[in-house]
Coordinates of C-alpha atoms in Angstrom, one line a residue:
Chain A
M26 CA 245.6 -46.4 -37.7
M27 CA 243.1 -45.2 -40.3
K28 CA 244.7 -41.9 -40.1
M29 CA 248.1 -43.2 -40.8
N30 CA 246.8 -45.0 -43.9
K31 CA 245.3 -41.9 -45.2
T32 CA 248.6 -39.7 -44.9
K33 CA 250.4 -42.6 -46.6
W34 CA 247.9 -42.4 -49.5
I35 CA 248.4 -38.6 -49.8
D36 CA 252.1 -38.9 -49.6
G37 CA 252.1 -41.6 -52.3
L38 CA 249.8 -39.4 -54.5
I39 CA 252.3 -36.5 -54.1
N40 CA 255.2 -38.7 -54.9
L41 CA 253.4 -39.9 -58.2
L42 CA 252.5 -36.2 -59.1
I43 CA 256.2 -35.1 -58.7
I44 CA 257.4 -38.1 -60.9
V45 CA 255.0 -36.8 -63.5
I46 CA 256.2 -33.2 -63.3
A47 CA 259.8 -34.5 -63.4
T48 CA 258.9 -36.4 -66.7
V49 CA 257.5 -33.1 -68.1
S50 CA 261.0 -31.8 -67.7
I51 CA 262.4 -34.5 -70.1
I52 CA 259.5 -34.7 -72.6
P53 CA 260.8 -31.9 -74.9
F54 CA 264.1 -33.7 -75.1
L55 CA 262.4 -37.1 -75.9
L56 CA 260.3 -35.4 -78.6
M57 CA 263.4 -33.9 -80.0
F58 CA 265.1 -37.3 -80.2
L59 CA 262.0 -38.8 -81.9
M60 CA 261.8 -36.0 -84.4
A61 CA 265.4 -36.3 -85.2
T62 CA 264.7 -39.8 -86.7
Q63 CA 261.7 -38.6 -88.8
D64 CA 261.4 -37.0 -92.3
N65 CA 259.5 -33.9 -93.1
Q66 CA 256.4 -36.0 -94.2
T67 CA 256.0 -37.6 -90.9
I68 CA 256.7 -34.4 -89.0
F69 CA 254.2 -32.3 -91.1
A70 CA 251.7 -35.1 -90.7
G71 CA 251.7 -34.8 -86.9
R72 CA 252.9 -38.3 -86.2
I73 CA 255.3 -37.1 -83.7
L74 CA 255.2 -40.0 -81.4
T75 CA 256.4 -42.5 -84.1
L76 CA 260.0 -43.6 -84.5
G77 CA 261.0 -42.5 -87.9
H78 CA 263.0 -44.3 -90.5
S79 CA 265.1 -41.3 -91.4
L80 CA 267.9 -41.4 -88.8
S81 CA 270.5 -42.4 -91.2
T82 CA 269.5 -40.0 -93.9
N83 CA 269.2 -37.1 -91.5
F84 CA 272.7 -38.1 -90.2
K85 CA 274.0 -38.0 -93.7
T86 CA 272.6 -34.6 -94.3
I87 CA 274.2 -33.1 -91.4
V88 CA 277.6 -34.8 -92.0
E89 CA 277.5 -33.3 -95.6
A90 CA 276.8 -29.9 -94.1
E91 CA 280.1 -30.4 -92.3
Y92 CA 278.2 -30.0 -89.1
F93 CA 280.8 -31.9 -87.2
R94 CA 283.4 -29.3 -87.8
S95 CA 281.5 -27.2 -85.3
F96 CA 281.8 -30.0 -83.0
L97 CA 285.5 -29.9 -83.1
N98 CA 285.5 -26.2 -82.7
S99 CA 283.4 -26.4 -79.6
L100 CA 285.5 -29.1 -78.1
F101 CA 288.7 -27.0 -78.7
V102 CA 287.3 -23.8 -77.2
S103 CA 285.6 -25.7 -74.3
I104 CA 288.7 -27.7 -73.4
S105 CA 291.1 -24.7 -73.6
S106 CA 288.7 -22.5 -71.7
T107 CA 288.2 -25.1 -69.0
A108 CA 292.0 -25.6 -68.4
L109 CA 292.4 -21.9 -68.1
T110 CA 289.5 -21.5 -65.7
V111 CA 290.5 -24.2 -63.5
F112 CA 294.3 -23.6 -63.5
F113 CA 294.2 -19.8 -62.8
G114 CA 291.3 -20.3 -60.3
A115 CA 293.2 -22.8 -58.3
M116 CA 296.2 -20.5 -58.3
A117 CA 294.4 -17.5 -57.1
G118 CA 292.4 -19.7 -54.7
F119 CA 295.6 -21.1 -53.3
G120 CA 296.9 -17.6 -52.8
F121 CA 293.8 -16.6 -50.9
A122 CA 293.4 -19.7 -48.9
K123 CA 296.9 -20.3 -47.6
Y124 CA 298.5 -16.8 -47.1
D125 CA 297.9 -13.8 -45.0
F126 CA 298.7 -10.4 -46.5
K127 CA 297.5 -6.9 -46.1
H128 CA 293.9 -6.1 -47.2
K129 CA 293.4 -9.7 -48.0
K130 CA 289.5 -9.5 -47.2
L131 CA 289.2 -6.4 -49.3
I132 CA 290.9 -8.0 -52.2
F133 CA 288.9 -11.1 -52.0
Q134 CA 285.8 -8.9 -51.9
L135 CA 286.9 -7.2 -55.2
V136 CA 287.1 -10.7 -56.8
I137 CA 283.5 -11.3 -55.7
L138 CA 282.5 -7.9 -56.9
T139 CA 283.6 -8.7 -60.5
M140 CA 281.0 -11.4 -60.4
L141 CA 278.2 -8.9 -60.0
V142 CA 279.1 -6.9 -63.1
P143 CA 277.5 -8.3 -66.2
M144 CA 279.9 -8.8 -69.0
E145 CA 277.4 -7.4 -71.4
V146 CA 278.5 -3.8 -70.3
G147 CA 281.8 -4.1 -71.9
L148 CA 281.0 -6.1 -74.9
V149 CA 281.1 -3.1 -77.4
A150 CA 284.6 -2.2 -76.5
F151 CA 285.6 -5.8 -76.2
V152 CA 284.9 -6.4 -79.8
W153 CA 287.0 -3.2 -80.7
E154 CA 289.8 -4.3 -78.3
M155 CA 290.1 -7.8 -79.9
R156 CA 290.1 -6.2 -83.4
V157 CA 292.9 -3.8 -82.5
L158 CA 294.9 -6.8 -80.9
H159 CA 294.4 -8.7 -84.2
L160 CA 292.6 -11.6 -82.3
S161 CA 289.2 -11.4 -83.7
K162 CA 289.8 -14.0 -86.5
T163 CA 290.9 -16.6 -83.9
F164 CA 289.3 -18.5 -81.0
L165 CA 291.3 -16.7 -78.5
P166 CA 288.5 -14.0 -77.6
L167 CA 286.3 -16.9 -76.4
I168 CA 289.2 -18.7 -74.5
L169 CA 291.5 -16.0 -72.8
P170 CA 288.9 -14.2 -70.7
N171 CA 288.5 -17.4 -68.8
M172 CA 291.7 -16.7 -67.0
A173 CA 289.9 -14.3 -64.8
N174 CA 286.9 -16.3 -63.7
A175 CA 285.7 -15.1 -60.3
F176 CA 283.4 -17.9 -59.7
S177 CA 286.2 -20.4 -60.0
V178 CA 288.6 -18.3 -57.7
F179 CA 285.8 -18.3 -55.0
W180 CA 285.0 -21.9 -55.4
M181 CA 288.7 -23.0 -55.3
T182 CA 289.4 -20.7 -52.4
Q183 CA 286.6 -22.3 -50.3
Y184 CA 287.8 -25.8 -51.1
I185 CA 291.6 -25.4 -50.6
K186 CA 290.9 -23.7 -47.2
D187 CA 290.0 -27.0 -45.8
A188 CA 291.5 -29.5 -48.1
F189 CA 295.2 -28.4 -48.0
P190 CA 296.8 -28.2 -44.6
Y191 CA 299.3 -25.4 -43.9
E192 CA 301.9 -27.8 -42.6
L193 CA 302.4 -29.3 -46.1
I194 CA 303.5 -25.7 -47.3
E195 CA 306.1 -25.8 -44.3
S196 CA 307.3 -29.2 -45.2
G197 CA 307.6 -28.3 -48.9
R198 CA 309.7 -25.4 -48.1
I199 CA 312.1 -27.5 -45.8
D200 CA 312.4 -29.7 -48.8
G201 CA 313.6 -26.8 -50.8
C202 CA 310.7 -26.3 -52.9
T203 CA 309.5 -22.9 -54.1
D204 CA 305.9 -21.9 -53.2
M205 CA 305.1 -22.2 -56.9
G206 CA 306.6 -25.8 -56.7
I207 CA 304.5 -26.5 -53.7
F208 CA 301.4 -25.4 -55.6
L209 CA 302.2 -27.3 -58.7
R210 CA 303.5 -30.5 -57.2
M211 CA 301.7 -30.8 -53.8
A212 CA 298.5 -28.8 -53.9
L213 CA 297.3 -29.5 -57.4
P214 CA 297.3 -33.4 -56.8
I215 CA 295.6 -33.0 -53.5
I216 CA 292.7 -30.9 -54.8
K217 CA 292.1 -33.3 -57.7
P218 CA 288.5 -33.9 -56.8
A219 CA 287.8 -30.1 -56.9
I220 CA 289.6 -29.8 -60.2
F221 CA 287.5 -32.5 -61.6
T222 CA 284.1 -30.9 -60.5
L223 CA 285.1 -27.5 -61.6
S224 CA 286.3 -28.7 -64.9
I225 CA 282.9 -30.4 -65.6
I226 CA 281.0 -27.2 -64.6
S227 CA 283.2 -25.0 -66.8
F228 CA 283.2 -27.2 -69.8
L229 CA 279.4 -27.2 -69.6
Q230 CA 279.2 -23.4 -69.5
S231 CA 281.8 -23.0 -72.2
W232 CA 279.9 -25.5 -74.5
N233 CA 276.7 -23.7 -73.9
N234 CA 278.0 -20.3 -74.4
Y235 CA 276.3 -18.3 -77.2
L236 CA 276.9 -14.7 -76.4
L237 CA 280.7 -14.4 -77.0
P238 CA 280.8 -16.4 -80.2
M239 CA 277.8 -14.7 -81.6
I240 CA 279.6 -11.3 -81.5
M241 CA 283.2 -12.5 -82.2
I242 CA 282.9 -15.3 -84.8
N243 CA 281.8 -14.5 -88.4
D244 CA 283.4 -17.2 -90.4
P245 CA 281.1 -20.2 -90.7
K246 CA 284.1 -22.5 -90.6
K247 CA 284.9 -21.4 -87.0
F248 CA 281.2 -21.7 -85.8
T249 CA 280.7 -23.4 -82.3
I250 CA 277.6 -25.6 -81.8
P251 CA 275.4 -22.9 -80.3
L252 CA 276.2 -20.7 -83.3
V253 CA 275.3 -23.6 -85.7
I254 CA 272.1 -24.2 -83.8
A255 CA 271.2 -20.5 -84.0
S256 CA 271.6 -20.5 -87.8
I257 CA 270.3 -24.1 -88.3
G258 CA 267.3 -22.6 -90.3
N259 CA 269.7 -21.4 -93.0
M260 CA 271.8 -24.5 -92.9
F261 CA 268.9 -27.0 -93.4
V262 CA 266.3 -24.8 -94.9
A263 CA 263.3 -27.2 -95.2
D264 CA 264.6 -30.3 -93.4
Y265 CA 263.2 -30.4 -89.9
G266 CA 264.5 -33.8 -89.0
A267 CA 268.1 -32.9 -89.9
R268 CA 267.6 -29.7 -87.9
L269 CA 266.4 -31.6 -84.8
L270 CA 269.2 -34.2 -85.2
A271 CA 271.7 -31.4 -85.3
V272 CA 270.3 -30.0 -82.1
A273 CA 270.2 -33.3 -80.6
A274 CA 273.8 -34.1 -81.4
G275 CA 274.8 -30.7 -80.1
I276 CA 273.4 -31.2 -76.7
L277 CA 273.9 -35.0 -76.4
P278 CA 277.5 -34.7 -75.2
I279 CA 276.5 -32.4 -72.2
M280 CA 273.5 -34.7 -71.4
I281 CA 275.9 -37.8 -71.2
V282 CA 278.3 -35.8 -69.2
F283 CA 275.4 -34.8 -66.8
I284 CA 274.0 -38.4 -66.5
I285 CA 277.4 -39.8 -65.6
F286 CA 278.5 -36.9 -63.3
S287 CA 275.2 -35.6 -62.0
K288 CA 276.2 -35.7 -58.4
Q289 CA 279.4 -33.7 -58.9
I290 CA 277.7 -31.1 -60.9
T291 CA 274.5 -30.6 -58.8
E292 CA 276.6 -30.6 -55.6
G293 CA 279.2 -28.5 -57.1
L294 CA 276.9 -25.8 -58.3
A295 CA 274.9 -26.0 -55.0
S296 CA 278.0 -25.5 -52.9
G297 CA 279.0 -22.5 -54.8
A298 CA 275.6 -20.9 -54.3
V299 CA 275.0 -22.0 -50.7
K300 CA 278.4 -20.8 -49.5
G301 CA 278.0 -17.5 -51.4
Chain B
M11 CA 321.8 -21.4 -50.2
K12 CA 320.3 -17.9 -50.7
R13 CA 316.7 -17.4 -51.6
K14 CA 315.4 -14.3 -53.2
K15 CA 312.4 -12.9 -51.4
V16 CA 309.3 -13.5 -53.5
C17 CA 306.0 -12.2 -52.6
W18 CA 304.1 -15.4 -53.3
P19 CA 300.5 -14.4 -52.7
A20 CA 301.0 -11.6 -55.4
V21 CA 302.4 -14.3 -57.8
F22 CA 299.3 -16.4 -57.3
I23 CA 296.7 -13.7 -57.2
S24 CA 297.8 -10.9 -59.6
P25 CA 297.2 -13.1 -62.8
F26 CA 293.5 -12.8 -62.0
F27 CA 293.6 -9.1 -61.7
I28 CA 295.8 -8.5 -64.7
M29 CA 293.5 -10.6 -66.9
Y30 CA 290.4 -9.2 -65.5
G31 CA 291.9 -5.6 -66.3
I32 CA 292.7 -6.7 -69.9
F33 CA 289.6 -8.7 -70.8
N34 CA 286.8 -7.1 -68.5
L35 CA 287.6 -3.9 -66.8
F36 CA 289.3 -2.0 -69.8
P37 CA 286.4 -3.0 -72.1
I38 CA 283.8 -1.8 -69.4
L39 CA 285.5 1.5 -69.0
F40 CA 286.1 1.9 -72.7
S41 CA 282.5 1.1 -73.6
F42 CA 281.5 4.0 -71.4
Y43 CA 283.7 6.2 -73.6
I44 CA 282.1 4.7 -76.7
S45 CA 278.7 5.4 -75.3
L46 CA 279.6 9.0 -75.5
T47 CA 280.4 8.8 -79.4
N48 CA 278.3 8.2 -82.3
W49 CA 280.6 5.2 -83.4
Q50 CA 279.2 2.8 -85.7
G51 CA 281.3 -0.2 -85.3
Y52 CA 283.9 1.1 -87.7
G53 CA 285.2 4.5 -88.9
P54 CA 286.0 7.3 -86.5
M55 CA 284.6 7.8 -82.9
N56 CA 283.1 11.3 -82.6
Y57 CA 282.5 12.5 -79.1
I58 CA 279.0 13.7 -78.7
G59 CA 278.6 14.0 -75.0
F60 CA 275.5 12.4 -73.4
S61 CA 273.2 12.8 -76.2
N62 CA 273.0 8.9 -76.7
Y63 CA 271.6 8.8 -73.2
T64 CA 269.2 11.5 -73.5
S65 CA 267.7 10.1 -76.8
L66 CA 267.6 6.7 -75.1
L67 CA 265.5 8.1 -72.2
K68 CA 263.2 9.5 -74.7
N69 CA 262.9 6.2 -76.7
G70 CA 259.6 4.4 -76.1
A71 CA 261.1 1.2 -77.4
F72 CA 263.7 1.0 -74.7
Y73 CA 261.2 1.5 -71.9
K74 CA 259.1 -1.2 -73.4
S75 CA 261.9 -3.6 -73.4
V76 CA 262.6 -2.9 -69.8
L77 CA 259.1 -3.3 -68.9
N78 CA 258.9 -6.5 -70.8
S79 CA 261.8 -7.9 -68.8
F80 CA 260.3 -7.1 -65.6
I81 CA 257.0 -8.7 -66.5
I82 CA 258.8 -11.9 -67.6
V83 CA 260.8 -11.8 -64.4
L84 CA 257.5 -11.5 -62.4
E85 CA 255.7 -14.2 -64.5
A86 CA 258.7 -16.6 -64.2
M87 CA 260.1 -16.1 -60.8
I88 CA 257.1 -16.6 -58.5
P89 CA 256.3 -20.0 -59.9
I90 CA 260.1 -20.9 -60.1
Q91 CA 260.7 -20.2 -56.4
T92 CA 257.4 -21.5 -55.1
L93 CA 257.7 -24.8 -56.9
G94 CA 261.4 -25.1 -56.4
L95 CA 261.0 -24.6 -52.6
I96 CA 258.1 -27.1 -52.3
L97 CA 260.0 -29.7 -54.4
A98 CA 263.0 -29.2 -52.1
L99 CA 261.0 -29.5 -48.9
L100 CA 259.1 -32.7 -50.1
L101 CA 262.4 -34.3 -51.2
N102 CA 264.3 -33.3 -48.0
Y103 CA 261.5 -34.4 -45.5
G104 CA 261.0 -37.8 -46.8
I105 CA 257.6 -37.4 -48.5
I106 CA 259.0 -38.4 -51.8
K107 CA 260.4 -41.9 -51.5
I108 CA 260.3 -43.4 -54.8
G109 CA 262.4 -42.1 -57.8
K110 CA 264.2 -39.3 -55.7
S111 CA 267.3 -39.3 -57.9
Y112 CA 265.1 -39.6 -61.1
I113 CA 263.1 -36.4 -59.9
R114 CA 266.1 -34.5 -59.2
N115 CA 268.2 -35.3 -62.4
A116 CA 265.4 -35.1 -64.9
M117 CA 264.3 -31.6 -63.5
F118 CA 268.1 -30.4 -63.4
L119 CA 268.6 -31.4 -67.0
P120 CA 267.1 -28.5 -68.7
Y121 CA 269.5 -26.3 -66.6
V122 CA 272.6 -27.8 -68.1
T123 CA 271.3 -27.7 -71.8
A124 CA 272.2 -24.8 -74.0
P125 CA 269.5 -22.1 -73.8
I126 CA 270.0 -21.6 -77.5
A127 CA 269.0 -25.2 -78.1
I128 CA 266.1 -25.0 -75.7
G129 CA 264.8 -22.1 -77.6
L130 CA 264.8 -24.0 -80.8
I131 CA 263.2 -27.1 -79.3
F132 CA 260.3 -25.1 -77.8
A133 CA 259.9 -23.1 -81.2
T134 CA 259.5 -26.5 -82.8
L135 CA 257.0 -27.9 -80.0
F136 CA 254.8 -24.7 -80.3
D137 CA 254.8 -24.5 -84.0
Q138 CA 251.2 -23.8 -85.3
N139 CA 251.0 -26.5 -87.8
F140 CA 253.0 -29.4 -86.7
G141 CA 254.0 -28.5 -83.0
A142 CA 253.5 -31.2 -80.4
V143 CA 251.6 -28.8 -78.2
N144 CA 248.7 -28.1 -80.7
I145 CA 248.7 -31.8 -81.6
F146 CA 248.3 -32.9 -78.0
L147 CA 245.7 -30.2 -77.2
K148 CA 243.6 -31.1 -80.2
S149 CA 243.7 -34.8 -79.5
V150 CA 242.4 -34.4 -76.0
G151 CA 239.8 -32.0 -77.3
L152 CA 240.8 -28.9 -75.6
I153 CA 241.1 -26.7 -78.8
G154 CA 239.4 -27.0 -82.1
E155 CA 241.7 -24.8 -84.2
N156 CA 245.4 -24.8 -84.0
I157 CA 246.8 -21.9 -81.9
N158 CA 249.5 -19.6 -83.4
W159 CA 251.5 -19.5 -80.2
L160 CA 254.6 -17.8 -81.7
H161 CA 252.8 -15.0 -83.5
T162 CA 250.3 -14.0 -80.9
E163 CA 251.2 -10.8 -79.1
S164 CA 249.5 -11.6 -75.8
L165 CA 251.2 -15.1 -75.7
A166 CA 254.6 -13.9 -76.2
K167 CA 255.7 -12.9 -72.7
P168 CA 253.9 -15.9 -70.9
L169 CA 255.6 -18.3 -73.4
V170 CA 259.1 -17.0 -72.4
A171 CA 258.2 -17.3 -68.9
L172 CA 257.1 -20.8 -69.4
V173 CA 260.3 -21.8 -70.9
T174 CA 262.2 -20.1 -68.1
I175 CA 260.1 -21.8 -65.4
W176 CA 260.7 -25.2 -67.1
R177 CA 264.5 -24.5 -67.3
Y178 CA 264.9 -23.2 -63.8
V179 CA 262.6 -25.1 -61.4
G180 CA 265.0 -28.2 -60.9
Y181 CA 268.0 -26.0 -60.4
T182 CA 266.3 -23.9 -57.9
A183 CA 265.1 -27.0 -56.1
V184 CA 268.6 -28.5 -56.0
I185 CA 269.9 -25.3 -54.5
Y186 CA 267.2 -25.1 -51.8
L187 CA 267.9 -28.8 -51.1
A188 CA 271.4 -28.1 -50.4
G189 CA 270.3 -25.3 -47.9
L190 CA 267.8 -27.7 -46.2
Q191 CA 270.5 -30.2 -45.8
G192 CA 272.4 -27.7 -43.7
I193 CA 269.5 -27.3 -41.2
S194 CA 269.6 -30.0 -38.7
R195 CA 266.6 -32.4 -38.9
D196 CA 266.2 -32.2 -35.1
I197 CA 264.8 -28.6 -35.3
Y198 CA 262.1 -29.8 -37.6
E199 CA 261.3 -32.9 -35.6
A200 CA 261.3 -30.7 -32.4
A201 CA 258.7 -28.3 -34.0
K202 CA 256.5 -31.2 -34.8
V203 CA 256.7 -32.8 -31.4
D204 CA 255.8 -29.3 -30.0
G205 CA 252.5 -29.9 -31.8
A206 CA 253.1 -27.9 -34.9
S207 CA 251.4 -29.4 -38.0
T208 CA 253.9 -30.0 -40.9
P209 CA 253.1 -26.8 -42.9
K210 CA 253.4 -24.8 -39.8
A211 CA 256.6 -26.3 -38.8
V212 CA 257.9 -25.4 -42.2
I213 CA 256.5 -21.8 -42.4
H214 CA 257.6 -20.8 -38.8
V215 CA 260.7 -22.8 -38.2
I216 CA 262.4 -23.9 -41.5
L217 CA 261.7 -20.9 -43.8
P218 CA 263.3 -18.2 -41.4
M219 CA 266.5 -20.4 -41.3
L220 CA 266.5 -20.7 -45.0
K221 CA 266.3 -16.9 -45.4
P222 CA 269.9 -16.3 -46.7
I223 CA 269.5 -18.6 -49.4
L224 CA 266.1 -17.4 -50.2
I225 CA 267.3 -13.9 -50.6
F226 CA 270.3 -15.2 -52.7
Q227 CA 268.0 -17.3 -54.9
V228 CA 265.5 -14.5 -55.6
T229 CA 268.1 -11.8 -56.3
N230 CA 270.3 -14.0 -58.4
G231 CA 267.1 -15.2 -60.2
I232 CA 266.1 -11.9 -61.0
I233 CA 269.4 -10.7 -62.3
G234 CA 269.7 -13.7 -64.4
C235 CA 266.2 -13.4 -65.5
L236 CA 266.6 -9.7 -66.6
K237 CA 269.5 -10.9 -68.9
I238 CA 267.5 -13.5 -70.8
F239 CA 267.7 -13.3 -74.6
E240 CA 268.5 -16.8 -76.1
E241 CA 265.2 -18.4 -75.5
P242 CA 263.0 -15.6 -76.9
Y243 CA 265.6 -15.1 -79.7
M244 CA 265.2 -18.5 -80.9
L245 CA 261.4 -18.7 -80.2
F246 CA 260.5 -15.7 -82.2
G247 CA 263.4 -15.8 -84.8
D248 CA 265.0 -12.4 -84.3
Y249 CA 266.0 -9.8 -81.5
K250 CA 262.7 -7.9 -81.9
G251 CA 260.9 -10.4 -79.7
G252 CA 257.9 -11.4 -81.8
I253 CA 254.8 -9.4 -82.9
N254 CA 255.0 -5.8 -81.7
N255 CA 258.3 -6.4 -79.8
A256 CA 256.0 -8.1 -77.2
A257 CA 258.8 -10.3 -75.8
Q258 CA 261.8 -8.1 -76.6
T259 CA 263.9 -8.1 -73.5
M260 CA 266.3 -5.5 -72.3
N261 CA 269.2 -7.6 -73.3
M262 CA 267.8 -8.3 -76.8
K263 CA 267.4 -4.5 -77.3
F264 CA 270.9 -3.9 -76.3
L265 CA 272.3 -6.7 -78.5
D266 CA 270.1 -5.6 -81.3
T267 CA 271.3 -2.0 -81.3
A268 CA 275.0 -2.7 -80.4
F269 CA 275.6 -5.4 -82.9
K270 CA 272.7 -5.9 -85.4
A271 CA 271.8 -2.3 -86.2
G272 CA 275.4 -1.1 -86.3
Q273 CA 274.9 1.6 -83.8
S274 CA 277.7 0.8 -81.6
G275 CA 277.7 4.1 -79.5
Y276 CA 274.0 4.0 -78.9
G277 CA 274.2 0.4 -78.1
A278 CA 277.0 0.9 -75.5
A279 CA 274.8 3.5 -73.8
T280 CA 271.9 0.9 -73.9
G281 CA 274.2 -1.5 -72.2
Y282 CA 275.2 0.9 -69.5
L283 CA 271.6 1.7 -68.6
M284 CA 270.9 -1.9 -68.5
F285 CA 273.7 -2.4 -66.2
I286 CA 272.7 0.4 -64.0
I287 CA 269.1 -1.2 -63.8
I288 CA 270.6 -4.6 -62.7
M289 CA 273.1 -2.9 -60.3
V290 CA 270.1 -1.4 -58.4
F291 CA 268.9 -4.9 -57.8
T292 CA 272.2 -6.0 -56.6
M293 CA 272.5 -3.1 -54.3
I294 CA 269.1 -3.9 -52.8
Y295 CA 270.3 -7.4 -52.3
F296 CA 273.5 -6.3 -50.5
S297 CA 271.5 -3.9 -48.3
I298 CA 269.3 -6.7 -47.2
V299 CA 272.0 -9.2 -46.6
N300 CA 274.2 -6.6 -44.5
R301 CA 271.1 -5.7 -42.5
E302 CA 270.7 -9.4 -41.7
N303 CA 274.2 -9.6 -40.6
D304 CA 274.1 -6.7 -38.3

């Protein structure tokens, strides 16, 4: 009886400790939100734990700097990238999951292999190529490469294997559908949950991406959120409150998406990793 | 009704390979050619053979960036994997009862946040004059004078490692948790009935079953960690990695030469050497996994 109580105590203590550690994970964000409401004076005085009165002033500052244009740029790039990632991923996934053809295993392994080659290797020539194709003044270099996303192909193949019975293809063919019609009209609606989860994950990755925009986008009017955050020191030279408000506004959409869909995101990423 | 014979799997799968060819494979191959030239990002590409590589192999700064990367990997990976695994075990075997989803989500949040933003937040928190870290340490009496975190050579790498640990522990725990959930609870209970204490049951029964995920996590973590650049870039404000290049990673060295210094040919060669180093780790991973399967 005594021993029982003792282990319970220890378990409770461990539980409390882990809650404290988890809180450490979000303290930097909480401090960021607090500082976003403060002015320089409050920040320099080190009164970081106080809720400032400058939220609206800071907000006006970042609106006047046309900060929210980068918001629209990021939205445009992320939504288009996500649509391409998911559509082409589902299409190739359908091909791998529901057909048998020569060297299928080998071809699938080739797809996986592309995941292992870091994109950094090709960056120098990628910039050159985009310039030659006259795409370097557009958003397309950030969007088009998503048509070949190996993670999405892999992920969709795993899902479609179980989710879409082969009999449906047969019945579709009897009804006179082409296989493309079967994919578009029958498969896509059935794999909606997978499309949804993968869309959130791709959106998140695209929104956070800094590497490609950094080397491709020079025009400040075309800056995406990560580019603005990286050059925020030039944008608000000596206004720390405005800087942190801009950072907070840039990551808030992702935080909200994560809080609402945390189950899908964590399980989606975990299933991709565990099956691999 | 006549139907033309269409090879449907090719229709579905070939777009992936065509697009990969245009946007990835071609640039990768052409970058190799560029690495054999003295191209500066504009103007003519003059073929100069392997001299970029030979001068790179004589370049102390390149070796330093490789070494920096590996030290950061070591400093970050051990705590990430240990803490992540412990956390996953505590969550899976019912020791944590209160606040399960709070713990999981709070610790996962850093992973979904843009690394560039994380770098900036930490640069603010570690600021010498008004950073929250110095204010906190001073108020509890641990330090008398403010510490200049961002401009002290010996602190640069540990700082990057710290940010990396903070960012990845939750993610790692969630992946381990998914692996643990695939292992039947009965196995754990059986081990305990057989008289094994909890840590023994974990070490001798659960860990061996978790091995594939363990290998995946460690390799994937090392590869990802070797490519880190956004956090140190924002912490120290440039691609040099702070005082004396103390935290300049391989990737920062590559981006700095290829895109900031205008030495595209030399930069492409740096990228290729980095690729080879990362590939060696991938090969080690695959040889281990294949041996497991045999």
